Amino acid sequence: MNSGTGKTALITGASSGIGQELAKLFAQDGYNLVLVARSDDTLDRLSDVFKSNYGTQNVTIIKKDLSEEDAAQDVYDQVKAKNITVDVLVNDAGVGLYGLFATDTDWEREKAMIHLNVLALTQMTKLFLYDMLARNEGKILNLASLLSIAPSPLMAVYAGTKAYVYNFTQSLVNELKDTNVTVTALLPNATDTDFFNKAGAENTKVTDEVQDPVMVAKDGYDALMAGKPKVVPGGLKNKSYEVISYVAPQEAMAAVMRDKMSQKPEPDQKSSNVAWGIGFGVAVLAGFALVVAYNNTSEYDRARYRYKLKGLGDNLSDLISSAIDTVIDTYQNAKTKVEHVAAKETPEEVLEEIEA
Ligand SMILES: NC(=O)c1ccc[n+]([C@@H]2O[C@H](COP(=O)([O-])OP(=O)(O)OC[C@H]3O[C@@H](n4cnc5c(N)ncnc54)[C@H](OP(=O)(O)O)[C@@H]3O)[C@@H](O)[C@H]2O)c1
């Protein structure tokens, strides 16, 4: 029997991107689903796919614009009216908005974004968490971002909303530590979904290094199931970004993030830059910004940064040894897989073994 059989997961933002991949994982694990978004036609199609592919028993579709006042209360009331117990809540729905805050971005869109990313997520958590605590059982996954821990010029309000989500979630982790209810923050780096198009940021440098939403959802799902307080998907590179965000001066991080969020160069300039590699360029920029900031700080701040850098060194060595462990595990798994495949006699058996 699958681990989710008989249980229900409610996922906001299930119609696309990371939310849709998360919904698929719950369906594969035998969960019944409550899917929330504005595109109910897409959710209906997903419901059919989950029922036929994974034998999902019950899928409830709630068409809702979560940027509207008290939308979360309405979702909760609809769930209660159907006598559904929500075992897992995933607050995935969210949008971004690109541009200079003072002159480019539209206040009505910003207000709706704050409502969706912050108010709806908080109210959903408040309503469903209360019931989970009464049962002393339940899990919540909140979509934060790597931008939660770095100032992000040109996405200033969006990054502010994600900083809220991360801080809020970590506070709840502490408040819930003596219960069987867990809350997890998922902090993806830029991910290959419709997010950047919708935010008007489709031409920014950061879109050249997007990661796979399937991998992001899987890392989030595993961390949620394990009851971890947070997860940064994407291995060593993204975990290094996380560590650097904690120890680098905020002005330096803002400069790095501004570069990543700036428009891509014109094609001819771009080709001459490609050899450098985006990741390397960002690393050089970060190093430069760090040196400039270091030289301009007081002796007291320098001592503080030296202390933090020592911590960074320790963290990096942990990260490197964990990466080595991962490589060894991956090699062992691949070796075992190849041995199993080699032992098969017919093409059908080989295919079955590869897909297993
Ligand atoms: N992609 C990234 O680079 C990235 C990185 C870090 C964190 N995140 C976070 O991950 C989450 C999912 O984003 P994604 O990348 O998967 O983007 P996406 O593909 O655009 O998905 C966004 C989801 O949110 C739903 N949504 C948007 N506005 C809504 C509203 N007003 N009411 C109800 N639902 C709404 C959308 O459904 P409808 O349009 O059908 O309503 C859709 O299902 C967001 O919270 C985002 O901030 C994304």
PDB file of C-alpha atoms in Angstrom, residues 123-342:
ATOM      1  CA  GLN A 123      -4.566  32.371   6.259  1.00  0.00           C
ATOM      2  CA  MET A 124      -4.496  28.884   4.677  1.00  0.00           C
ATOM      3  CA  THR A 125      -1.849  27.887   7.208  1.00  0.00           C
ATOM      4  CA  LYS A 126      -3.814  29.366  10.123  1.00  0.00           C
ATOM      5  CA  LEU A 127      -7.050  27.562   9.212  1.00  0.00           C
ATOM      6  CA  PHE A 128      -5.661  24.122   8.388  1.00  0.00           C
ATOM      7  CA  LEU A 129      -2.915  24.111  11.033  1.00  0.00           C
ATOM      8  CA  TYR A 130      -5.501  24.569  13.788  1.00  0.00           C
ATOM      9  CA  ASP A 131      -7.265  21.357  12.713  1.00  0.00           C
ATOM     10  CA  MET A 132      -3.957  19.501  12.313  1.00  0.00           C
ATOM     11  CA  LEU A 133      -2.944  20.432  15.852  1.00  0.00           C
ATOM     12  CA  ALA A 134      -6.305  19.243  17.185  1.00  0.00           C
ATOM     13  CA  ARG A 135      -5.509  15.831  15.621  1.00  0.00           C
ATOM     14  CA  ASN A 136      -1.798  16.206  16.497  1.00  0.00           C
ATOM     15  CA  GLU A 137      -0.965  15.117  12.964  1.00  0.00           C
ATOM     16  CA  GLY A 138      -0.286  16.857   9.667  1.00  0.00           C
ATOM     17  CA  LYS A 139       2.262  18.370   7.316  1.00  0.00           C
ATOM     18  CA  ILE A 140       2.598  21.746   5.612  1.00  0.00           C
ATOM     19  CA  LEU A 141       4.894  22.734   2.732  1.00  0.00           C
ATOM     20  CA  ASN A 142       5.371  26.448   2.023  1.00  0.00           C
ATOM     21  CA  LEU A 143       6.933  27.657  -1.226  1.00  0.00           C
ATOM     22  CA  ALA A 144       9.674  30.093  -0.305  1.00  0.00           C
ATOM     23  CA  SER A 145      12.624  30.738  -2.655  1.00  0.00           C
ATOM     24  CA  LEU A 146      16.397  31.210  -2.634  1.00  0.00           C
ATOM     25  CA  LEU A 147      15.374  34.886  -2.968  1.00  0.00           C
ATOM     26  CA  SER A 148      13.925  34.565   0.543  1.00  0.00           C
ATOM     27  CA  ILE A 149      17.444  35.004   1.899  1.00  0.00           C
ATOM     28  CA  ALA A 150      18.896  37.562  -0.514  1.00  0.00           C
ATOM     29  CA  PRO A 151      17.881  41.114  -1.390  1.00  0.00           C
ATOM     30  CA  SER A 152      16.694  41.062  -5.005  1.00  0.00           C
ATOM     31  CA  PRO A 153      16.668  44.344  -6.907  1.00  0.00           C
ATOM     32  CA  LEU A 154      14.199  44.310  -9.837  1.00  0.00           C
ATOM     33  CA  MET A 155      12.110  41.744  -7.939  1.00  0.00           C
ATOM     34  CA  ALA A 156      12.022  43.704  -4.690  1.00  0.00           C
ATOM     35  CA  VAL A 157       8.433  43.092  -3.591  1.00  0.00           C
ATOM     36  CA  TYR A 158       8.453  39.449  -4.706  1.00  0.00           C
ATOM     37  CA  ALA A 159      11.663  38.775  -2.738  1.00  0.00           C
ATOM     38  CA  GLY A 160      10.080  40.537   0.251  1.00  0.00           C
ATOM     39  CA  THR A 161       7.075  38.216   0.103  1.00  0.00           C
ATOM     40  CA  LYS A 162       9.345  35.154  -0.054  1.00  0.00           C
ATOM     41  CA  ALA A 163      11.479  36.436   2.854  1.00  0.00           C
ATOM     42  CA  TYR A 164       8.225  36.569   4.812  1.00  0.00           C
ATOM     43  CA  VAL A 165       7.293  33.007   3.828  1.00  0.00           C
ATOM     44  CA  TYR A 166      10.666  31.650   4.912  1.00  0.00           C
ATOM     45  CA  ASN A 167      10.820  33.565   8.204  1.00  0.00           C
ATOM     46  CA  PHE A 168       7.183  32.731   9.029  1.00  0.00           C
ATOM     47  CA  THR A 169       7.776  29.049   8.312  1.00  0.00           C
ATOM     48  CA  GLN A 170      10.914  28.805  10.437  1.00  0.00           C
ATOM     49  CA  SER A 171       9.082  30.476  13.336  1.00  0.00           C
ATOM     50  CA  LEU A 172       6.317  27.888  13.067  1.00  0.00           C
ATOM     51  CA  VAL A 173       8.901  25.098  12.998  1.00  0.00           C
ATOM     52  CA  ASN A 174       9.895  26.180  16.479  1.00  0.00           C
ATOM     53  CA  GLU A 175       6.322  26.676  17.720  1.00  0.00           C
ATOM     54  CA  LEU A 176       5.403  23.160  16.550  1.00  0.00           C
ATOM     55  CA  LYS A 177       8.526  21.355  17.711  1.00  0.00           C
ATOM     56  CA  ASP A 178       6.761  19.405  20.475  1.00  0.00           C
ATOM     57  CA  THR A 179       3.934  18.220  18.226  1.00  0.00           C
ATOM     58  CA  ASN A 180       3.514  15.720  15.412  1.00  0.00           C
ATOM     59  CA  VAL A 181       2.730  18.507  12.966  1.00  0.00           C
ATOM     60  CA  THR A 182       5.604  19.593  10.729  1.00  0.00           C
ATOM     61  CA  VAL A 183       6.114  22.577   8.489  1.00  0.00           C
ATOM     62  CA  THR A 184       8.714  22.752   5.730  1.00  0.00           C
ATOM     63  CA  ALA A 185       9.997  25.618   3.581  1.00  0.00           C
ATOM     64  CA  LEU A 186      11.024  24.847  -0.007  1.00  0.00           C
ATOM     65  CA  LEU A 187      13.662  27.273  -1.344  1.00  0.00           C
ATOM     66  CA  PRO A 188      14.181  26.664  -5.065  1.00  0.00           C
ATOM     67  CA  ASN A 189      16.620  28.574  -7.224  1.00  0.00           C
ATOM     68  CA  ALA A 190      15.288  29.773 -10.608  1.00  0.00           C
ATOM     69  CA  THR A 191      13.122  26.974 -12.006  1.00  0.00           C
ATOM     70  CA  ASP A 192      11.932  26.231 -15.538  1.00  0.00           C
ATOM     71  CA  THR A 193       8.218  27.051 -15.239  1.00  0.00           C
ATOM     72  CA  ASP A 194       5.942  29.793 -16.564  1.00  0.00           C
ATOM     73  CA  PHE A 195       6.915  31.940 -13.570  1.00  0.00           C
ATOM     74  CA  PHE A 196       9.378  34.270 -15.353  1.00  0.00           C
ATOM     75  CA  ASN A 197       7.058  34.830 -18.347  1.00  0.00           C
ATOM     76  CA  LYS A 198       4.177  35.760 -16.081  1.00  0.00           C
ATOM     77  CA  ALA A 199       6.434  38.051 -14.030  1.00  0.00           C
ATOM     78  CA  GLY A 200       7.721  39.865 -17.153  1.00  0.00           C
ATOM     79  CA  ALA A 201      11.242  38.588 -16.457  1.00  0.00           C
ATOM     80  CA  GLU A 202      11.598  36.151 -19.357  1.00  0.00           C
ATOM     81  CA  ASN A 203      14.643  37.928 -20.814  1.00  0.00           C
ATOM     82  CA  THR A 204      16.747  38.116 -17.671  1.00  0.00           C
ATOM     83  CA  LYS A 205      20.161  36.455 -17.255  1.00  0.00           C
ATOM     84  CA  VAL A 206      18.875  34.234 -14.473  1.00  0.00           C
ATOM     85  CA  THR A 207      16.611  32.377 -16.943  1.00  0.00           C
ATOM     86  CA  ASP A 208      19.754  30.896 -18.563  1.00  0.00           C
ATOM     87  CA  GLU A 209      20.368  28.713 -15.505  1.00  0.00           C
ATOM     88  CA  VAL A 210      16.942  27.380 -14.603  1.00  0.00           C
ATOM     89  CA  GLN A 211      16.510  23.980 -12.978  1.00  0.00           C
ATOM     90  CA  ASP A 212      14.003  21.209 -13.607  1.00  0.00           C
ATOM     91  CA  PRO A 213      10.660  21.566 -11.752  1.00  0.00           C
ATOM     92  CA  VAL A 214      10.451  17.758 -11.497  1.00  0.00           C
ATOM     93  CA  MET A 215      13.661  17.711  -9.429  1.00  0.00           C
ATOM     94  CA  VAL A 216      12.549  20.709  -7.340  1.00  0.00           C
ATOM     95  CA  ALA A 217       9.207  19.067  -6.548  1.00  0.00           C
ATOM     96  CA  LYS A 218      10.852  15.731  -5.656  1.00  0.00           C
ATOM     97  CA  ASP A 219      13.320  17.373  -3.253  1.00  0.00           C
ATOM     98  CA  GLY A 220      10.464  19.359  -1.690  1.00  0.00           C
ATOM     99  CA  TYR A 221       8.270  16.283  -1.409  1.00  0.00           C
ATOM    100  CA  ASP A 222      11.000  14.205   0.253  1.00  0.00           C
ATOM    101  CA  ALA A 223      11.816  16.977   2.753  1.00  0.00           C
ATOM    102  CA  LEU A 224       8.112  17.433   3.539  1.00  0.00           C
ATOM    103  CA  MET A 225       7.645  13.720   4.149  1.00  0.00           C
ATOM    104  CA  ALA A 226      10.748  13.648   6.354  1.00  0.00           C
ATOM    105  CA  GLY A 227       9.428  16.624   8.358  1.00  0.00           C
ATOM    106  CA  LYS A 228      12.507  18.750   7.622  1.00  0.00           C
ATOM    107  CA  PRO A 229      12.309  22.488   8.416  1.00  0.00           C
ATOM    108  CA  LYS A 230      13.640  23.535   5.000  1.00  0.00           C
ATOM    109  CA  VAL A 231      15.139  22.282   1.771  1.00  0.00           C
ATOM    110  CA  VAL A 232      17.240  23.922  -0.946  1.00  0.00           C
ATOM    111  CA  PRO A 233      16.934  21.728  -4.054  1.00  0.00           C
ATOM    112  CA  GLY A 234      19.741  21.431  -6.591  1.00  0.00           C
ATOM    113  CA  GLY A 235      22.773  20.089  -4.809  1.00  0.00           C
ATOM    114  CA  LEU A 236      26.033  21.747  -3.884  1.00  0.00           C
ATOM    115  CA  LYS A 237      25.749  24.815  -6.137  1.00  0.00           C
ATOM    116  CA  ASN A 238      22.473  26.041  -4.654  1.00  0.00           C
ATOM    117  CA  LYS A 239      23.495  25.133  -1.112  1.00  0.00           C
ATOM    118  CA  SER A 240      26.625  27.253  -1.646  1.00  0.00           C
ATOM    119  CA  TYR A 241      24.403  30.170  -2.718  1.00  0.00           C
ATOM    120  CA  GLU A 242      22.472  29.672   0.487  1.00  0.00           C
ATOM    121  CA  VAL A 243      25.601  29.723   2.651  1.00  0.00           C
ATOM    122  CA  ILE A 244      26.995  32.783   0.819  1.00  0.00           C
ATOM    123  CA  SER A 245      23.667  34.598   1.269  1.00  0.00           C
ATOM    124  CA  TYR A 246      23.962  34.161   5.018  1.00  0.00           C
ATOM    125  CA  VAL A 247      27.538  35.393   5.376  1.00  0.00           C
ATOM    126  CA  ALA A 248      28.068  37.984   2.620  1.00  0.00           C
ATOM    127  CA  PRO A 249      27.282  41.653   3.244  1.00  0.00           C
ATOM    128  CA  GLN A 250      23.755  42.447   2.051  1.00  0.00           C
ATOM    129  CA  GLU A 251      25.028  45.231  -0.276  1.00  0.00           C
ATOM    130  CA  ALA A 252      27.273  42.708  -2.024  1.00  0.00           C
ATOM    131  CA  MET A 253      24.440  40.193  -2.374  1.00  0.00           C
ATOM    132  CA  ALA A 254      22.164  42.914  -3.772  1.00  0.00           C
ATOM    133  CA  ALA A 255      24.802  43.757  -6.412  1.00  0.00           C
ATOM    134  CA  VAL A 256      25.133  40.091  -7.406  1.00  0.00           C
ATOM    135  CA  MET A 257      21.376  39.603  -7.569  1.00  0.00           C
ATOM    136  CA  ARG A 258      20.912  42.808  -9.571  1.00  0.00           C
ATOM    137  CA  ASP A 259      23.321  41.438 -12.164  1.00  0.00           C
ATOM    138  CA  LYS A 260      21.504  38.095 -12.311  1.00  0.00           C
ATOM    139  CA  MET A 261      18.147  39.854 -12.690  1.00  0.00           C
ATOM    140  CA  SER A 262      19.366  42.239 -15.404  1.00  0.00           C
ATOM    141  CA  GLN A 263      18.432  41.800 -19.059  1.00  0.00           C
ATOM    142  CA  LYS A 264      20.501  39.423 -21.180  1.00  0.00           C
ATOM    143  CA  PRO A 265      23.117  41.103 -23.378  1.00  0.00           C
ATOM    144  CA  GLU A 266      22.413  41.620 -27.103  1.00  0.00           C
ATOM    145  CA  PRO A 267      23.316  38.511 -29.180  1.00  0.00           C
ATOM    146  CA  ASP A 268      26.787  39.693 -30.439  1.00  0.00           C
ATOM    147  CA  GLN A 269      27.890  40.797 -26.979  1.00  0.00           C
ATOM    148  CA  LYS A 270      26.380  37.614 -25.608  1.00  0.00           C
ATOM    149  CA  SER A 271      28.483  35.322 -27.787  1.00  0.00           C
ATOM    150  CA  SER A 272      31.714  36.926 -26.593  1.00  0.00           C
ATOM    151  CA  ASN A 273      30.567  36.467 -22.989  1.00  0.00           C
ATOM    152  CA  VAL A 274      29.419  32.862 -23.243  1.00  0.00           C
ATOM    153  CA  ALA A 275      32.943  31.426 -22.793  1.00  0.00           C
ATOM    154  CA  TRP A 276      33.051  32.830 -19.318  1.00  0.00           C
ATOM    155  CA  GLY A 277      30.035  30.831 -18.269  1.00  0.00           C
ATOM    156  CA  ILE A 278      27.253  32.425 -16.279  1.00  0.00           C
ATOM    157  CA  GLY A 279      28.075  30.647 -13.051  1.00  0.00           C
ATOM    158  CA  PHE A 280      31.732  31.671 -13.202  1.00  0.00           C
ATOM    159  CA  GLY A 281      30.779  35.278 -13.969  1.00  0.00           C
ATOM    160  CA  VAL A 282      28.489  35.430 -10.996  1.00  0.00           C
ATOM    161  CA  ALA A 283      31.166  33.918  -8.768  1.00  0.00           C
ATOM    162  CA  VAL A 284      33.720  36.541  -9.914  1.00  0.00           C
ATOM    163  CA  LEU A 285      31.196  39.318  -9.374  1.00  0.00           C
ATOM    164  CA  ALA A 286      30.387  38.003  -5.918  1.00  0.00           C
ATOM    165  CA  GLY A 287      34.093  37.829  -5.037  1.00  0.00           C
ATOM    166  CA  PHE A 288      34.683  41.358  -6.331  1.00  0.00           C
ATOM    167  CA  ALA A 289      31.700  42.738  -4.449  1.00  0.00           C
ATOM    168  CA  LEU A 290      32.868  40.998  -1.298  1.00  0.00           C
ATOM    169  CA  VAL A 291      36.368  42.505  -1.564  1.00  0.00           C
ATOM    170  CA  VAL A 292      34.995  46.017  -2.196  1.00  0.00           C
ATOM    171  CA  ALA A 293      32.573  45.724   0.683  1.00  0.00           C
ATOM    172  CA  TYR A 294      35.285  44.303   2.973  1.00  0.00           C
ATOM    173  CA  ASN A 295      37.686  47.155   2.213  1.00  0.00           C
ATOM    174  CA  ASN A 296      34.993  49.733   2.975  1.00  0.00           C
ATOM    175  CA  THR A 297      33.920  48.353   6.318  1.00  0.00           C
ATOM    176  CA  SER A 298      34.998  49.160   9.839  1.00  0.00           C
ATOM    177  CA  GLU A 299      37.488  47.018  11.779  1.00  0.00           C
ATOM    178  CA  TYR A 300      34.596  45.692  13.877  1.00  0.00           C
ATOM    179  CA  ASP A 301      32.643  44.574  10.800  1.00  0.00           C
ATOM    180  CA  ARG A 302      35.766  43.004   9.305  1.00  0.00           C
ATOM    181  CA  ALA A 303      36.226  40.926  12.424  1.00  0.00           C
ATOM    182  CA  ARG A 304      32.580  39.919  12.181  1.00  0.00           C
ATOM    183  CA  TYR A 305      32.973  38.847   8.523  1.00  0.00           C
ATOM    184  CA  ARG A 306      36.202  36.933   9.323  1.00  0.00           C
ATOM    185  CA  TYR A 307      34.268  35.035  11.971  1.00  0.00           C
ATOM    186  CA  LYS A 308      31.423  34.322   9.537  1.00  0.00           C
ATOM    187  CA  LEU A 309      33.879  33.241   6.832  1.00  0.00           C
ATOM    188  CA  LYS A 310      35.389  30.730   9.235  1.00  0.00           C
ATOM    189  CA  GLY A 311      31.858  29.319   9.640  1.00  0.00           C
ATOM    190  CA  LEU A 312      31.489  29.337   5.855  1.00  0.00           C
ATOM    191  CA  GLY A 313      34.692  27.310   5.555  1.00  0.00           C
ATOM    192  CA  ASP A 314      33.316  24.731   7.968  1.00  0.00           C
ATOM    193  CA  ASN A 315      29.971  24.635   6.159  1.00  0.00           C
ATOM    194  CA  LEU A 316      31.656  24.301   2.765  1.00  0.00           C
ATOM    195  CA  SER A 317      33.774  21.398   3.928  1.00  0.00           C
ATOM    196  CA  ASP A 318      30.568  19.736   5.180  1.00  0.00           C
ATOM    197  CA  LEU A 319      28.972  20.402   1.817  1.00  0.00           C
ATOM    198  CA  ILE A 320      31.947  18.996  -0.076  1.00  0.00           C
ATOM    199  CA  SER A 321      32.011  15.802   1.979  1.00  0.00           C
ATOM    200  CA  SER A 322      28.259  15.443   1.522  1.00  0.00           C
ATOM    201  CA  ALA A 323      28.753  15.909  -2.247  1.00  0.00           C
ATOM    202  CA  ILE A 324      31.440  13.200  -2.250  1.00  0.00           C
ATOM    203  CA  ASP A 325      29.042  10.887  -0.402  1.00  0.00           C
ATOM    204  CA  THR A 326      26.375  11.630  -3.002  1.00  0.00           C
ATOM    205  CA  VAL A 327      28.764  10.837  -5.876  1.00  0.00           C
ATOM    206  CA  ILE A 328      29.755   7.536  -4.219  1.00  0.00           C
ATOM    207  CA  ASP A 329      26.088   6.627  -3.621  1.00  0.00           C
ATOM    208  CA  THR A 330      25.176   7.514  -7.194  1.00  0.00           C
ATOM    209  CA  TYR A 331      28.050   5.383  -8.520  1.00  0.00           C
ATOM    210  CA  GLN A 332      27.030   2.424  -6.338  1.00  0.00           C
ATOM    211  CA  ASN A 333      23.390   2.736  -7.413  1.00  0.00           C
ATOM    212  CA  ALA A 334      24.330   2.997 -11.090  1.00  0.00           C
ATOM    213  CA  LYS A 335      26.643  -0.031 -10.768  1.00  0.00           C
ATOM    214  CA  THR A 336      23.892  -2.114  -9.149  1.00  0.00           C
ATOM    215  CA  LYS A 337      21.425  -1.016 -11.826  1.00  0.00           C
ATOM    216  CA  VAL A 338      23.792  -1.967 -14.659  1.00  0.00           C
ATOM    217  CA  GLU A 339      24.394  -5.381 -13.046  1.00  0.00           C
ATOM    218  CA  HIS A 340      20.620  -5.981 -12.775  1.00  0.00           C
ATOM    219  CA  VAL A 341      20.031  -4.917 -16.380  1.00  0.00           C
ATOM    220  CA  ALA A 342      22.866  -7.159 -17.605  1.00  0.00           C
TER     221      ALA A 342
END
